[in-house]
Coordinates of C-alpha atoms and ligand atoms in Angstrom, one line a residue:
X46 CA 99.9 105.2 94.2
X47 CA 101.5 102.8 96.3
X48 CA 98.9 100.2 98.0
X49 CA 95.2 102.2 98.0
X50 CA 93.0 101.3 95.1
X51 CA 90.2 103.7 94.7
X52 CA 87.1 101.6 95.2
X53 CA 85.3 104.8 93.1
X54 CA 86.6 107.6 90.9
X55 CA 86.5 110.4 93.2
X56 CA 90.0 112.6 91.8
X57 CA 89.7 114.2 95.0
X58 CA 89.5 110.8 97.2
X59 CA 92.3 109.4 95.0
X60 CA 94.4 112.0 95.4
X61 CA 94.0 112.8 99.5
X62 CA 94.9 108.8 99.5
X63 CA 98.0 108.9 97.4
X64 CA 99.2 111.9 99.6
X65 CA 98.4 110.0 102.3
X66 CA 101.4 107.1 100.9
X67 CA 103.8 109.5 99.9
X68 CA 103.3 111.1 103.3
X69 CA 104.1 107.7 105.4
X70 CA 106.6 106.5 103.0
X71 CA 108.9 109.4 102.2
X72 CA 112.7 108.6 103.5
X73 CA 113.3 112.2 104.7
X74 CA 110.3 114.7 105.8
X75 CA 107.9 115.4 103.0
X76 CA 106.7 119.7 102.6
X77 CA 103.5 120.8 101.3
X78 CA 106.1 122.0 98.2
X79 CA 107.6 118.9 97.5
X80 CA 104.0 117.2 98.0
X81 CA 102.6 119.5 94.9
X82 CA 106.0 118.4 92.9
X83 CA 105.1 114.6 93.5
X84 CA 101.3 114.8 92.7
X85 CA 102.0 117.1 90.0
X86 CA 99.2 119.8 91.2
X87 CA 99.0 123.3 92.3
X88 CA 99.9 124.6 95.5
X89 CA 96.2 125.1 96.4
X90 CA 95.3 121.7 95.5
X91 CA 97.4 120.3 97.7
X92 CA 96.3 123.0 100.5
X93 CA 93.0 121.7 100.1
X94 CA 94.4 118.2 100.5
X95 CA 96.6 118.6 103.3
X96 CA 94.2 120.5 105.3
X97 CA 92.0 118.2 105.4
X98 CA 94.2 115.3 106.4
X99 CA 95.2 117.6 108.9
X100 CA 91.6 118.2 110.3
X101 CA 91.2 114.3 111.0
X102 CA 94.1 113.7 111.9
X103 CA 95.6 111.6 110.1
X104 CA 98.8 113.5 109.6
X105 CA 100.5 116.3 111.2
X106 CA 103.3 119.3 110.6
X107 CA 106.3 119.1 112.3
X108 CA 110.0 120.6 112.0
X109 CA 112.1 118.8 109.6
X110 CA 115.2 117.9 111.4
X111 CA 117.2 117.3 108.2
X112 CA 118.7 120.9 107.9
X113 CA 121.1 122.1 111.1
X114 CA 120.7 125.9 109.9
X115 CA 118.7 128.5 109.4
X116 CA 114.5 127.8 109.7
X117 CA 113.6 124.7 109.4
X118 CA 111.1 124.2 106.6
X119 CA 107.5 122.8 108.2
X120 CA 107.4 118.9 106.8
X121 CA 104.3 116.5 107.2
X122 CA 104.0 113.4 109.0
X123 CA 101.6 110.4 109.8
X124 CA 99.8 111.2 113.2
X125 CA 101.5 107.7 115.2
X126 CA 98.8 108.8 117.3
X127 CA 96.0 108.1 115.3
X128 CA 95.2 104.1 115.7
X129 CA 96.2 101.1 116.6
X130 CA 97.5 98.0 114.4
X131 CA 98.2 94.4 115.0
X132 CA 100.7 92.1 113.8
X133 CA 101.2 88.7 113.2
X134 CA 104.8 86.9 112.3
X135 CA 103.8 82.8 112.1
X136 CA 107.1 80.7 110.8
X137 CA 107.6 77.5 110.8
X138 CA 109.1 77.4 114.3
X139 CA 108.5 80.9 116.0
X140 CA 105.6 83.3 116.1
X141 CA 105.6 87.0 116.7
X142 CA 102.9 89.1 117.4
X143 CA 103.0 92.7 118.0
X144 CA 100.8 96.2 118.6
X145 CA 102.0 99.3 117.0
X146 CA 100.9 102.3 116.3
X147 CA 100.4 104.4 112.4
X148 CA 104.0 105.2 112.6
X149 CA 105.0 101.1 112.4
X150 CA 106.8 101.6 115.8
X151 CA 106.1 98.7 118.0
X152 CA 104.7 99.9 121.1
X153 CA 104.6 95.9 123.0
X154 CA 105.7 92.6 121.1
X155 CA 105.7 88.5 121.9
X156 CA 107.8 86.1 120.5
X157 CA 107.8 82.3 121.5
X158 CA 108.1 79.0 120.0
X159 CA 105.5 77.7 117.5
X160 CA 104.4 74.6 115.3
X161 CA 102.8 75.8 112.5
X162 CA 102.4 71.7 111.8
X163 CA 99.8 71.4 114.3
X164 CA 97.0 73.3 111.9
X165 CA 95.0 76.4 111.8
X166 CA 92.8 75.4 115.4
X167 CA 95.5 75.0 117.2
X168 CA 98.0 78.0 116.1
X169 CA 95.1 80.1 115.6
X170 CA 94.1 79.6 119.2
X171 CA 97.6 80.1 120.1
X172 CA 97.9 83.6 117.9
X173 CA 94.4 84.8 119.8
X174 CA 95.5 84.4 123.1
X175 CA 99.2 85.9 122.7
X176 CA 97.1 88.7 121.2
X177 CA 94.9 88.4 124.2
X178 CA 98.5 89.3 126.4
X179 CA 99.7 91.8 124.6
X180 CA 96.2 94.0 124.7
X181 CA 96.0 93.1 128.8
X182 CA 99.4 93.7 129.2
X183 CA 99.2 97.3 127.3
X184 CA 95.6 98.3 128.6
X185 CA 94.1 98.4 125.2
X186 CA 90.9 96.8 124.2
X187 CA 90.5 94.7 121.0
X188 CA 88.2 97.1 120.1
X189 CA 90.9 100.0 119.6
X190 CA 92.7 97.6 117.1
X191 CA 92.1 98.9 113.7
X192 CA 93.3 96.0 111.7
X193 CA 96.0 93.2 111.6
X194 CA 98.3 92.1 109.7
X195 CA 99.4 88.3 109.5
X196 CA 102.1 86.6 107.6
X197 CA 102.7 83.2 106.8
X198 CA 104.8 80.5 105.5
X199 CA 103.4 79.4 102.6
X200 CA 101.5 80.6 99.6
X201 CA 98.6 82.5 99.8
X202 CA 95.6 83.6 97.9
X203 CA 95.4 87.2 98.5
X204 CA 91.8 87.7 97.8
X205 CA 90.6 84.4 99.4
X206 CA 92.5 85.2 102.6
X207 CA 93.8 81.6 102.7
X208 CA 96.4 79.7 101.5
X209 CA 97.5 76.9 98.8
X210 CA 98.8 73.3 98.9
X211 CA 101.7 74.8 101.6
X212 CA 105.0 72.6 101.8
X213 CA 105.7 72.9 105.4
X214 CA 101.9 73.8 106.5
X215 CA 100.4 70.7 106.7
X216 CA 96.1 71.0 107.7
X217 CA 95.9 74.5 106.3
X218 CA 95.0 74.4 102.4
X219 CA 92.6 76.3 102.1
X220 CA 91.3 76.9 105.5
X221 CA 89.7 80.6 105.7
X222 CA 91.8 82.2 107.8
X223 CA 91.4 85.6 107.0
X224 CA 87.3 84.9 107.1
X225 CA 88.0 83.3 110.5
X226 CA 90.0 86.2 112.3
X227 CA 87.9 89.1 111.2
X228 CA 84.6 87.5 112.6
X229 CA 87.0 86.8 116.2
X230 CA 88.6 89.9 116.1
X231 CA 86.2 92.4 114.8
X232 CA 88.5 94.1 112.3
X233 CA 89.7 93.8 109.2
X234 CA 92.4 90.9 108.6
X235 CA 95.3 90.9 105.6
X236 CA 97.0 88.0 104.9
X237 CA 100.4 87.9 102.9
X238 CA 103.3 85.4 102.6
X239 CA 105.7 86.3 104.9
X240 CA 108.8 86.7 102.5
X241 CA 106.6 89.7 100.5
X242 CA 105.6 91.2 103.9
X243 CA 109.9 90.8 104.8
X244 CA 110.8 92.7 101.2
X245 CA 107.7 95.2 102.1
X246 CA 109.1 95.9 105.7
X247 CA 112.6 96.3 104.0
X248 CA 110.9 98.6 101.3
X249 CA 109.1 100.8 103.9
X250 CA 111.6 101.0 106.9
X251 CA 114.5 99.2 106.3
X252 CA 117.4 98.4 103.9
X253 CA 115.2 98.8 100.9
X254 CA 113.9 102.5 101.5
X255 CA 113.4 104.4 97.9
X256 CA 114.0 101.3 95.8
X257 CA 111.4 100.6 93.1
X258 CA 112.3 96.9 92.3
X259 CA 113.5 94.8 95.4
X260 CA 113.8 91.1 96.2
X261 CA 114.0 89.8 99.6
X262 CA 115.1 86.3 100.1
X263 CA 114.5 84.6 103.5
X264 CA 116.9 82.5 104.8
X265 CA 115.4 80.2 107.4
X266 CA 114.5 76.5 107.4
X267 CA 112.9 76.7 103.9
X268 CA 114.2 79.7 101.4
X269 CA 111.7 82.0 100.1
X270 CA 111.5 85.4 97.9
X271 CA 109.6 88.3 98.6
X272 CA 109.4 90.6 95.2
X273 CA 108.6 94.1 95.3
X274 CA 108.0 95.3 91.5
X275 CA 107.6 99.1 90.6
X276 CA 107.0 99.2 94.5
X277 CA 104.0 96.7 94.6
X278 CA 104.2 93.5 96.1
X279 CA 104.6 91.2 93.2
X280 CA 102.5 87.7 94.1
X281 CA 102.2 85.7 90.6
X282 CA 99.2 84.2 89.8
X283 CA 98.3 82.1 92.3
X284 CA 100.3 83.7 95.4
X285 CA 103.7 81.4 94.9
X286 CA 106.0 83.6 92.8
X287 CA 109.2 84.0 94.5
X288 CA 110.0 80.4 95.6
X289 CA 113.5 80.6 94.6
X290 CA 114.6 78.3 97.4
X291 CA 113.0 75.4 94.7
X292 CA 114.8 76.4 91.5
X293 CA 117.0 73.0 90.8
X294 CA 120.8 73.6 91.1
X295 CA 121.7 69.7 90.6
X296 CA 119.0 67.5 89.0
X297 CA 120.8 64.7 91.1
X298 CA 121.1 66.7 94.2
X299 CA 119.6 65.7 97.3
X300 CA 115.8 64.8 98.0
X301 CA 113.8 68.2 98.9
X302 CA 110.9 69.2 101.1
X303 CA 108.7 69.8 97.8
X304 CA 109.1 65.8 96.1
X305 CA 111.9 66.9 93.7
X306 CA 115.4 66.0 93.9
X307 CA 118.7 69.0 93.9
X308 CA 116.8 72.4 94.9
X309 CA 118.7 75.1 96.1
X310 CA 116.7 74.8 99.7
X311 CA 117.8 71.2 99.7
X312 CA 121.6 72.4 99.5
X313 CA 121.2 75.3 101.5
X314 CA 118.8 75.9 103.8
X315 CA 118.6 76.0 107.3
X316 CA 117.8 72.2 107.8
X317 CA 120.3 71.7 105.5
X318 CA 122.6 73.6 106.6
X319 CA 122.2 72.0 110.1
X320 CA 122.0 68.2 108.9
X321 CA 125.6 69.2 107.1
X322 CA 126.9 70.3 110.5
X323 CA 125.6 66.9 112.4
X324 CA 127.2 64.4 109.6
X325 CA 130.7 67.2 110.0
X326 CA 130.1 66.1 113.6
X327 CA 129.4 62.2 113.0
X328 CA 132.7 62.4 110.8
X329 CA 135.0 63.3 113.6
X330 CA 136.1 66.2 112.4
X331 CA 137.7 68.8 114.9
X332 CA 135.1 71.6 115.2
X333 CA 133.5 73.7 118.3
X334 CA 130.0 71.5 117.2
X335 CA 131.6 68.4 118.6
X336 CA 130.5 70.5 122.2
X337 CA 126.9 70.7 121.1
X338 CA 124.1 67.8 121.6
X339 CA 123.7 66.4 117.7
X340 CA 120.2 67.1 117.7
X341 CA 120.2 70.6 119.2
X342 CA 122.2 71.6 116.6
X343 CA 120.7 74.4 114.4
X344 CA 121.3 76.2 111.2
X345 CA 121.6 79.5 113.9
X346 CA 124.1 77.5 116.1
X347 CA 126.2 76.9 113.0
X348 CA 125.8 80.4 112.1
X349 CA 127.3 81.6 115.8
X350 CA 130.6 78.5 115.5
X351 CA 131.1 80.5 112.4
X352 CA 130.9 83.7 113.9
X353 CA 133.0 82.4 116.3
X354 CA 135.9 81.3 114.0
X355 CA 134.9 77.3 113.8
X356 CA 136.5 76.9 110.2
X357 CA 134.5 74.1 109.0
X358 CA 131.1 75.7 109.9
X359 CA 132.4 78.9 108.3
X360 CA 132.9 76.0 105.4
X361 CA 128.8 75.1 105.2
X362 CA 127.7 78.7 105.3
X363 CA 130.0 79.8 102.6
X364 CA 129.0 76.7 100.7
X365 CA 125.5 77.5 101.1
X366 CA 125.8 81.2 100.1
X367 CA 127.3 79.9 97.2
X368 CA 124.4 77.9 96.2
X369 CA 122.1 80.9 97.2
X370 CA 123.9 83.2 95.1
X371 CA 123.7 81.1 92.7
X372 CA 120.0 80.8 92.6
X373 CA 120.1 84.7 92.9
X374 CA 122.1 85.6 89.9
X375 CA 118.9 83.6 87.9
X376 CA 117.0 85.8 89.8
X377 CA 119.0 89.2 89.1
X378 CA 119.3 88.2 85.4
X379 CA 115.8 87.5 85.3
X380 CA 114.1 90.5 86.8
X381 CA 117.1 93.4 87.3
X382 CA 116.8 94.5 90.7
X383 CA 117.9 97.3 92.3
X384 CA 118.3 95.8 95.8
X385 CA 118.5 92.2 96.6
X386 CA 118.1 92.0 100.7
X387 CA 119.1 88.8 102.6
X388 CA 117.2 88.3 105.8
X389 CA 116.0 85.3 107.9
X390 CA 117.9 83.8 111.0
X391 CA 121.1 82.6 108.7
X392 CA 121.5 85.7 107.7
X393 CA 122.7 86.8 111.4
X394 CA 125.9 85.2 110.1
X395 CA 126.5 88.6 107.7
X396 CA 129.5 88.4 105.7
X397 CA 130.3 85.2 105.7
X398 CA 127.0 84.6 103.8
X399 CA 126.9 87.3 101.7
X400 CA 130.8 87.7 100.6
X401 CA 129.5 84.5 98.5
X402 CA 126.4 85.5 97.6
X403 CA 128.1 88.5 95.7
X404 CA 131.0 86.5 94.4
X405 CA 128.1 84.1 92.7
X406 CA 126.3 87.0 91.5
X407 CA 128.9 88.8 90.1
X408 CA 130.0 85.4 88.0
X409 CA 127.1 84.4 87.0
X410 CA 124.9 87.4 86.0
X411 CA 125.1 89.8 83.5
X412 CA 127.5 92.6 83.7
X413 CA 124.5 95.4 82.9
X414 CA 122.2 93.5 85.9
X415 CA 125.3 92.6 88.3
X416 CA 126.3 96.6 88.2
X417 CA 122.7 97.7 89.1
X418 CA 122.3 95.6 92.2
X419 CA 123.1 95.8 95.8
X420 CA 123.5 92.7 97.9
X421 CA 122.8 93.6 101.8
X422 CA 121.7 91.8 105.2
X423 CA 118.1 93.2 106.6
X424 CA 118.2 96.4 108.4
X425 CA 115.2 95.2 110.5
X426 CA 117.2 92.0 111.6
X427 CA 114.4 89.2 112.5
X428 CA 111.5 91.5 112.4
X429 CA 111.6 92.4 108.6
X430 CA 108.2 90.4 108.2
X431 CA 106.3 91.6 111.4
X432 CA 107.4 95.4 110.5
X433 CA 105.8 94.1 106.6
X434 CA 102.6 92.8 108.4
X435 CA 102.3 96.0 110.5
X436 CA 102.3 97.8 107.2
X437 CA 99.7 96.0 105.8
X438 CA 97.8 96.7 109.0
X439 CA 98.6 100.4 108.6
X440 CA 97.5 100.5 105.2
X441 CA 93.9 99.3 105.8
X442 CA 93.4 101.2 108.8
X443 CA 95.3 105.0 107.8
X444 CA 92.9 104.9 104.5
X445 CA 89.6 104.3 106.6
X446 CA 90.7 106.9 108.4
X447 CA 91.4 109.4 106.1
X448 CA 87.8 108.5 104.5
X449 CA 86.2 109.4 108.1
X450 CA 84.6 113.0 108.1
X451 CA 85.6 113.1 111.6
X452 CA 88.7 112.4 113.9
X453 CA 88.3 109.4 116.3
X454 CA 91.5 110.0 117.8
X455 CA 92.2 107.5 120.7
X456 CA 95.0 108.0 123.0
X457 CA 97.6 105.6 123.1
X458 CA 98.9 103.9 126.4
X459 CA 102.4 105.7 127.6
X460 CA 104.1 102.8 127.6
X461 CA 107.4 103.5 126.2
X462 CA 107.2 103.4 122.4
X463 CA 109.8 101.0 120.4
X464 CA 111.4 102.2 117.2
X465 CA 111.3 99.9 114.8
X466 CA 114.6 99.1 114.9
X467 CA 117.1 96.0 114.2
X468 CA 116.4 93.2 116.7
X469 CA 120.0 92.8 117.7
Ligands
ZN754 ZN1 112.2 71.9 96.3

């Protein structure tokens, strides 16, 4: 199945763990019939099964919703009720940090300003004491949290818990970070790139729901890819597969954040994209960025003049979803998608960035490839990586609980419970 990897052979174990997966991630409700259809096994089987995911309450029955007539058929669902995650979002520039419960809906949430330059002491410090809020704030002890989730910018080694020689992370090679937050916290810790936890948010609860072979590529200061392959996160061998943003467009181009000259980042990502807009500005020509203070302006603040009909910053996103669609027909041609989901704050500009993307993909990539795929914005806005890490959470914490003989349910504070929705 999906994530769990039986740590003995127990058929029993195994199986009670896979129905678990197909329980959480099923797009509509999941019956007990269509459970026996999936796992291939008798009706009994799964009886046995379901019963006792029942009895510790890891899941529960409730009426599907899908059918308007007649008696609805009994489906099965994750208990939300059953424990608490946390979540970590660190970018370059922002971090996010949330609770939520088994059903990945975000029940209280912090985002603010970040320098992920400043090392692990610092914006692990920083990443405690927001968590430290956010439990106050909800009434819920650290104790309750079941495990976290954390993504960050760079490439990481998955069973190390660290990361490795990271661009734009400067202090953290190989720091143990994961080793570090589960002696603080008390809970288990996993650590993921954050463009693989944005393609497995997308796969679980957004845009990418029922695809088997999905890329997500992050659009923010750097460009990344997150690759999910026959529905596993797809890593490479030492945690940097899906750095598309580096593939060389011109080997002349302009200098890049990595020490080569003409990569795709380098023409269109978000610093470039804003350091286009301040020489446009420097040049004199008529645009609504002349209003803005040079150094204020953003890749996002070119994104919004476009949005609001500035022609020439409409001209430097389209130009830079050109070179990003670009890089991605290489990427469709090389690996076939099903689904290729932009996300990341320049991708709040929508069609202006992906109109080019899918002219670029449709020249450039094979016919059989280019009529497989489809090009979309995130569904989960700029919370595609958090919802990922909250996952990853839930997927450590839902399969000790289904190994636990007996329930420890907890109640969850009534504070008004968030769907995990789109941020805007
Ligand atoms: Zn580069």
């Amino acid at each position: 199945m999906f994530y769990w990897i039986p740590s003995n052979q127990n058929v029993k174990n195994f199986n009670k763990h896979s129905a678990v997966d197909l329980i959480r991630f099923a797009t509509t409700g999941i019956s007990r019939t269509d459970l026996a259809e999936e796992m291939g096994l008798t009706r009994a089987a799964v009886t046995l099964i379901v019963n006792d995911l029942l009895e510790n309450g890891v899941i529960l029955e409730a009426e599907s919703r899908a059918i308007p007539n007649g008696r609805p058929p009994v489906v099965l669902e994750i208990n939300p009720k059953r424990g608490l995650v946390a979540a970590v979002d660190m970018g370059s520039t922002h971090v996010n940090v949330a609770l939520a419960d088994f059903s990945a809906k975000i029940i209280e949430e912090i985002s603010l300003p970040f320098d992920i330059t400043q090392g692990p002491h610092v914006c692990l410090a920083e990443v405690s004491r927001i968590l430290q809020v956010l439990l106050a704030r909800s009434g819920i002890g650290i104790s309750q949290i079941m495990a976290v989730g954390i993504g960050v910018p760079g490439p990481v080694i998955k069973d190390a818990g660290m990361v490795m020689s990271p661009p734009i992370m400067p202090g953290w090679d190989r720091y143990p970070i994961r080793q570090q937050l589960e002696k603080e916290w008390g809970c288990p810790v996993s650590l993921n790139n954050d463009a693989e936890l944005g393609a497995l948010g997308e796969w679980a609860y957004g845009a990418g729901r029922g695809e088997n072979n999905l890329a997500f590529i992050k659009v923010g200061s750097g460009i990344g890819a997150g690759l999910i392959i026959n529905r596993q996160i797809y890593g490479g061998t030492t945690g940097s597969a899906g750095e598309i943003g580096h593939i060389t467009i011109d080997e002349n181009g302009p200098l890049c954040t990595c020490g080569n000259h003409g990569c795709m980042e380098a023409f269109a990502g978000g610093n470039a994209i804003a350091s286009q807009a301040r020489q446009l500005v420097k040049s004199g020509k008529r645009t609504l960025l002349s209003n803005i203070p040079s150094e204020t302006i953003s890749a996002q603040t070119v994104a919004d003049s476009a949005r609001r009909g500035d022609l020439p910053s409409q001209e430097i996103i389209m130009r830079a979803g050109t070179f990003i669609g670009i890089a991605i027909a290489g990427l469709v041609n090389l690996f076939n998608p099903s689904a290729v989901i932009i996300g990341g704050g320049v991708a709040q500009a929508g069609d202006l960035l992906t109109t080019p993307i899918r002219q670029a993909v449709r020249e450039r990539s094979l016919h059989a490839s280019e009529q497989s795929v489809h090009i979309t914005t995130a569904m989960l806005g700029q919370r595609s990586s958090l919802i990922g890490a909250t996952v990853q959470a839930i997927n450590i914490a839902i399969h000790d609980a289904t190994e636990r003989k007996s329930p420890v349910l907890k109640e969850i504070p009534t504070t008004e419970i968030k769907q995990a929705a789109p941020t805007e």
